[in-house]
Amino acid sequence: QVHLAESGGGSVQAGGTLRLSCTTSGPTYSRWWVAWFRQAPGREREGVAALYAADGSTFYGDSVKDRVTISQDIDKNTLYLQMNNLKPEDTAMYYCAAGSYAGGRALSKDAYPNWGQGTQVTVSS
């Protein structure tokens, strides 16, 4: 069984930085697709960044790709999201997700059956 737990959210001013972490447990992490999504109130869940653990391939959403970096520590089975130059529109609940195959749908929420509980990010102007 896959378990995901996010941490690192908080409140920051515009222009600030945060690093989110997602600790994972379950079989064969090194073969997973893992990703970060976010959801603001009243909006659809949006793919922020994704990573294929087996080879480190990364994918980014257009709205954040110049400001965030997804990375992993294979030994710790942990996923990270470094977010820089945060903007008020980045305010959302951020979720970690994992699945055995995402292929061409790396930033689609439908590709991921396993989700964490989320960590709140609030950016003030």
mmCIF file with all atom_site columns, C-alpha atoms in Angstrom, residues 6-112:
data_model
loop_
_atom_site.group_PDB
_atom_site.id
_atom_site.type_symbol
_atom_site.label_atom_id
_atom_site.label_alt_id
_atom_site.label_comp_id
_atom_site.label_asym_id
_atom_site.label_entity_id
_atom_site.label_seq_id
_atom_site.pdbx_PDB_ins_code
_atom_site.Cartn_x
_atom_site.Cartn_y
_atom_site.Cartn_z
_atom_site.occupancy
_atom_site.B_iso_or_equiv
_atom_site.pdbx_formal_charge
_atom_site.auth_seq_id
_atom_site.auth_comp_id
_atom_site.auth_asym_id
_atom_site.auth_atom_id
_atom_site.pdbx_PDB_model_num
ATOM 1   C CA . GLU A 1 6   ? 3.376   16.238 2.462   1.00 0.00 ? 6   GLU A CA 1
ATOM 2   C CA . SER A 1 7   ? 5.085   18.887 4.577   1.00 0.00 ? 7   SER A CA 1
ATOM 3   C CA . GLY A 1 8   ? 6.717   22.270 4.168   1.00 0.00 ? 8   GLY A CA 1
ATOM 4   C CA . GLY A 1 9   ? 3.762   24.461 3.358   1.00 0.00 ? 9   GLY A CA 1
ATOM 5   C CA . GLY A 1 10  ? 3.213   27.791 5.047   1.00 0.00 ? 10  GLY A CA 1
ATOM 6   C CA . SER A 1 11  ? 2.581   31.488 4.627   1.00 0.00 ? 11  SER A CA 1
ATOM 7   C CA . VAL A 1 12  ? 5.065   33.657 2.766   1.00 0.00 ? 12  VAL A CA 1
ATOM 8   C CA . GLN A 1 13  ? 5.134   37.041 1.105   1.00 0.00 ? 13  GLN A CA 1
ATOM 9   C CA . ALA A 1 14  ? 5.240   37.443 -2.649  1.00 0.00 ? 14  ALA A CA 1
ATOM 10  C CA . GLY A 1 15  ? 8.730   36.808 -3.952  1.00 0.00 ? 15  GLY A CA 1
ATOM 11  C CA . GLY A 1 16  ? 9.485   34.310 -1.202  1.00 0.00 ? 16  GLY A CA 1
ATOM 12  C CA . THR A 1 17  ? 10.468  30.670 -1.434  1.00 0.00 ? 17  THR A CA 1
ATOM 13  C CA . LEU A 1 18  ? 9.227   27.384 -0.028  1.00 0.00 ? 18  LEU A CA 1
ATOM 14  C CA . ARG A 1 19  ? 10.360  23.792 -0.327  1.00 0.00 ? 19  ARG A CA 1
ATOM 15  C CA . LEU A 1 20  ? 7.688   21.148 -0.059  1.00 0.00 ? 20  LEU A CA 1
ATOM 16  C CA . SER A 1 21  ? 8.526   17.579 0.849   1.00 0.00 ? 21  SER A CA 1
ATOM 17  C CA . CYS A 1 22  ? 6.613   14.378 0.270   1.00 0.00 ? 22  CYS A CA 1
ATOM 18  C CA . THR A 1 23  ? 7.684   11.296 2.147   1.00 0.00 ? 23  THR A CA 1
ATOM 19  C CA . THR A 1 24  ? 6.534   8.071  0.558   1.00 0.00 ? 24  THR A CA 1
ATOM 20  C CA . SER A 1 25  ? 6.194   4.489  1.620   1.00 0.00 ? 25  SER A CA 1
ATOM 21  C CA . GLY A 1 26  ? 5.238   1.473  -0.406  1.00 0.00 ? 26  GLY A CA 1
ATOM 22  C CA . PRO A 1 27  ? 6.749   -0.969 -2.819  1.00 0.00 ? 27  PRO A CA 1
ATOM 23  C CA . THR A 1 28  ? 9.175   -0.097 -5.580  1.00 0.00 ? 28  THR A CA 1
ATOM 24  C CA . TYR A 1 29  ? 9.305   3.698  -5.317  1.00 0.00 ? 29  TYR A CA 1
ATOM 25  C CA . SER A 1 30  ? 12.030  3.715  -7.962  1.00 0.00 ? 30  SER A CA 1
ATOM 26  C CA . ARG A 1 31  ? 9.488   2.661  -10.596 1.00 0.00 ? 31  ARG A CA 1
ATOM 27  C CA . TRP A 1 32  ? 6.845   5.250  -9.794  1.00 0.00 ? 32  TRP A CA 1
ATOM 28  C CA . TRP A 1 33  ? 5.603   8.335  -11.473 1.00 0.00 ? 33  TRP A CA 1
ATOM 29  C CA . VAL A 1 34  ? 5.350   11.017 -8.781  1.00 0.00 ? 34  VAL A CA 1
ATOM 30  C CA . ALA A 1 35  ? 3.929   14.492 -9.031  1.00 0.00 ? 35  ALA A CA 1
ATOM 31  C CA . TRP A 1 36  ? 2.828   17.667 -7.315  1.00 0.00 ? 36  TRP A CA 1
ATOM 32  C CA . PHE A 1 37  ? -0.624  19.102 -7.888  1.00 0.00 ? 37  PHE A CA 1
ATOM 33  C CA . ARG A 1 38  ? -2.350  22.123 -6.425  1.00 0.00 ? 38  ARG A CA 1
ATOM 34  C CA . GLN A 1 39  ? -5.920  23.154 -5.940  1.00 0.00 ? 39  GLN A CA 1
ATOM 35  C CA . ALA A 1 40  ? -7.210  26.597 -5.053  1.00 0.00 ? 40  ALA A CA 1
ATOM 36  C CA . PRO A 1 41  ? -10.758 27.062 -3.748  1.00 0.00 ? 41  PRO A CA 1
ATOM 37  C CA . GLY A 1 42  ? -13.274 26.819 -6.570  1.00 0.00 ? 42  GLY A CA 1
ATOM 38  C CA . ARG A 1 43  ? -10.701 25.705 -9.106  1.00 0.00 ? 43  ARG A CA 1
ATOM 39  C CA . GLU A 1 44  ? -9.704  22.426 -10.729 1.00 0.00 ? 44  GLU A CA 1
ATOM 40  C CA . ARG A 1 45  ? -6.768  20.450 -9.408  1.00 0.00 ? 45  ARG A CA 1
ATOM 41  C CA . GLU A 1 46  ? -3.787  21.533 -11.496 1.00 0.00 ? 46  GLU A CA 1
ATOM 42  C CA . GLY A 1 47  ? -0.613  19.616 -12.310 1.00 0.00 ? 47  GLY A CA 1
ATOM 43  C CA . VAL A 1 48  ? 2.438   21.560 -11.135 1.00 0.00 ? 48  VAL A CA 1
ATOM 44  C CA . ALA A 1 49  ? 5.320   19.176 -11.777 1.00 0.00 ? 49  ALA A CA 1
ATOM 45  C CA . ALA A 1 50  ? 5.932   15.475 -12.285 1.00 0.00 ? 50  ALA A CA 1
ATOM 46  C CA . LEU A 1 51  ? 8.894   13.144 -12.200 1.00 0.00 ? 51  LEU A CA 1
ATOM 47  C CA . TYR A 1 52  ? 9.529   9.593  -13.342 1.00 0.00 ? 52  TYR A CA 1
ATOM 48  C CA . ALA A 1 53  ? 11.510  8.067  -10.511 1.00 0.00 ? 53  ALA A CA 1
ATOM 49  C CA . ALA A 1 54  ? 13.223  5.457  -12.690 1.00 0.00 ? 54  ALA A CA 1
ATOM 50  C CA . ASP A 1 55  ? 15.177  7.932  -14.804 1.00 0.00 ? 55  ASP A CA 1
ATOM 51  C CA . GLY A 1 56  ? 14.542  11.350 -13.241 1.00 0.00 ? 56  GLY A CA 1
ATOM 52  C CA . SER A 1 57  ? 12.618  12.756 -16.212 1.00 0.00 ? 57  SER A CA 1
ATOM 53  C CA . THR A 1 58  ? 10.729  15.882 -15.194 1.00 0.00 ? 58  THR A CA 1
ATOM 54  C CA . PHE A 1 59  ? 7.672   17.691 -16.488 1.00 0.00 ? 59  PHE A CA 1
ATOM 55  C CA . TYR A 1 60  ? 6.339   21.105 -15.523 1.00 0.00 ? 60  TYR A CA 1
ATOM 56  C CA . GLY A 1 61  ? 3.080   22.981 -15.837 1.00 0.00 ? 61  GLY A CA 1
ATOM 57  C CA . ASP A 1 62  ? 3.229   26.121 -17.959 1.00 0.00 ? 62  ASP A CA 1
ATOM 58  C CA . SER A 1 63  ? 2.165   28.421 -15.128 1.00 0.00 ? 63  SER A CA 1
ATOM 59  C CA . VAL A 1 64  ? 5.086   27.509 -12.880 1.00 0.00 ? 64  VAL A CA 1
ATOM 60  C CA . LYS A 1 65  ? 7.831   25.974 -14.989 1.00 0.00 ? 65  LYS A CA 1
ATOM 61  C CA . ASP A 1 66  ? 10.291  28.846 -14.598 1.00 0.00 ? 66  ASP A CA 1
ATOM 62  C CA . ARG A 1 67  ? 9.843   29.077 -10.843 1.00 0.00 ? 67  ARG A CA 1
ATOM 63  C CA . VAL A 1 68  ? 9.698   25.535 -9.494  1.00 0.00 ? 68  VAL A CA 1
ATOM 64  C CA . THR A 1 69  ? 11.955  22.507 -9.453  1.00 0.00 ? 69  THR A CA 1
ATOM 65  C CA . ILE A 1 70  ? 10.869  18.960 -8.710  1.00 0.00 ? 70  ILE A CA 1
ATOM 66  C CA . SER A 1 71  ? 13.475  16.578 -7.366  1.00 0.00 ? 71  SER A CA 1
ATOM 67  C CA . GLN A 1 72  ? 13.825  13.365 -5.439  1.00 0.00 ? 72  GLN A CA 1
ATOM 68  C CA . ASP A 1 73  ? 16.022  11.582 -2.955  1.00 0.00 ? 73  ASP A CA 1
ATOM 69  C CA . ILE A 1 74  ? 15.814  7.958  -3.994  1.00 0.00 ? 74  ILE A CA 1
ATOM 70  C CA . ASP A 1 75  ? 17.512  6.722  -0.827  1.00 0.00 ? 75  ASP A CA 1
ATOM 71  C CA . LYS A 1 76  ? 14.924  8.478  1.329   1.00 0.00 ? 76  LYS A CA 1
ATOM 72  C CA . ASN A 1 77  ? 11.965  7.795  -0.981  1.00 0.00 ? 77  ASN A CA 1
ATOM 73  C CA . THR A 1 78  ? 11.220  11.491 -0.751  1.00 0.00 ? 78  THR A CA 1
ATOM 74  C CA . LEU A 1 79  ? 9.962   13.941 -3.350  1.00 0.00 ? 79  LEU A CA 1
ATOM 75  C CA . TYR A 1 80  ? 10.577  17.682 -3.194  1.00 0.00 ? 80  TYR A CA 1
ATOM 76  C CA . LEU A 1 81  ? 9.161   20.798 -4.803  1.00 0.00 ? 81  LEU A CA 1
ATOM 77  C CA . GLN A 1 82  ? 11.319  23.909 -4.605  1.00 0.00 ? 82  GLN A CA 1
ATOM 78  C CA . MET A 1 83  ? 9.232   26.990 -5.298  1.00 0.00 ? 83  MET A CA 1
ATOM 79  C CA . ASN A 1 84  ? 10.845  30.370 -5.915  1.00 0.00 ? 84  ASN A CA 1
ATOM 80  C CA . ASN A 1 85  ? 9.496   33.859 -6.579  1.00 0.00 ? 85  ASN A CA 1
ATOM 81  C CA . LEU A 1 86  ? 6.115   32.870 -5.205  1.00 0.00 ? 86  LEU A CA 1
ATOM 82  C CA . LYS A 1 87  ? 3.081   34.854 -6.307  1.00 0.00 ? 87  LYS A CA 1
ATOM 83  C CA . PRO A 1 88  ? -0.325  35.325 -4.663  1.00 0.00 ? 88  PRO A CA 1
ATOM 84  C CA . GLU A 1 89  ? -1.848  33.181 -7.424  1.00 0.00 ? 89  GLU A CA 1
ATOM 85  C CA . ASP A 1 90  ? 0.272   30.275 -6.176  1.00 0.00 ? 90  ASP A CA 1
ATOM 86  C CA . THR A 1 91  ? -1.909  30.141 -3.069  1.00 0.00 ? 91  THR A CA 1
ATOM 87  C CA . ALA A 1 92  ? -3.453  26.677 -2.939  1.00 0.00 ? 92  ALA A CA 1
ATOM 88  C CA . MET A 1 93  ? -3.427  23.303 -1.259  1.00 0.00 ? 93  MET A CA 1
ATOM 89  C CA . TYR A 1 94  ? -0.510  21.343 -2.660  1.00 0.00 ? 94  TYR A CA 1
ATOM 90  C CA . TYR A 1 95  ? -0.788  17.581 -3.020  1.00 0.00 ? 95  TYR A CA 1
ATOM 91  C CA . CYS A 1 96  ? 1.722   14.847 -3.672  1.00 0.00 ? 96  CYS A CA 1
ATOM 92  C CA . ALA A 1 97  ? 0.590   12.009 -5.940  1.00 0.00 ? 97  ALA A CA 1
ATOM 93  C CA . ALA A 1 98  ? 2.017   8.712  -7.124  1.00 0.00 ? 98  ALA A CA 1
ATOM 94  C CA . GLY A 1 99  ? 1.177   6.122  -9.714  1.00 0.00 ? 99  GLY A CA 1
ATOM 95  C CA . SER A 1 100 ? 2.705   3.187  -11.493 1.00 0.00 ? 100 SER A CA 1
ATOM 96  C CA . TYR A 1 101 ? 2.310   4.661  -14.968 1.00 0.00 ? 101 TYR A CA 1
ATOM 97  C CA . ALA A 1 102 ? 1.588   8.148  -16.282 1.00 0.00 ? 102 ALA A CA 1
ATOM 98  C CA . GLY A 1 103 ? 3.290   8.180  -19.647 1.00 0.00 ? 103 GLY A CA 1
ATOM 99  C CA . GLY A 1 104 ? 1.979   11.086 -21.711 1.00 0.00 ? 104 GLY A CA 1
ATOM 100 C CA . ARG A 1 105 ? -0.356  12.163 -18.905 1.00 0.00 ? 105 ARG A CA 1
ATOM 101 C CA . ALA A 1 106 ? 2.298   13.123 -16.372 1.00 0.00 ? 106 ALA A CA 1
ATOM 102 C CA . LEU A 1 107 ? 0.411   16.253 -15.307 1.00 0.00 ? 107 LEU A CA 1
ATOM 103 C CA . SER A 1 108 ? -3.066  14.746 -15.411 1.00 0.00 ? 108 SER A CA 1
ATOM 104 C CA . LYS A 1 109 ? -4.641  14.017 -12.051 1.00 0.00 ? 109 LYS A CA 1
ATOM 105 C CA . ASP A 1 110 ? -6.409  11.012 -13.567 1.00 0.00 ? 110 ASP A CA 1
ATOM 106 C CA . ALA A 1 111 ? -3.064  9.222  -13.968 1.00 0.00 ? 111 ALA A CA 1
ATOM 107 C CA . TYR A 1 112 ? -2.455  9.072  -10.210 1.00 0.00 ? 112 TYR A CA 1
#
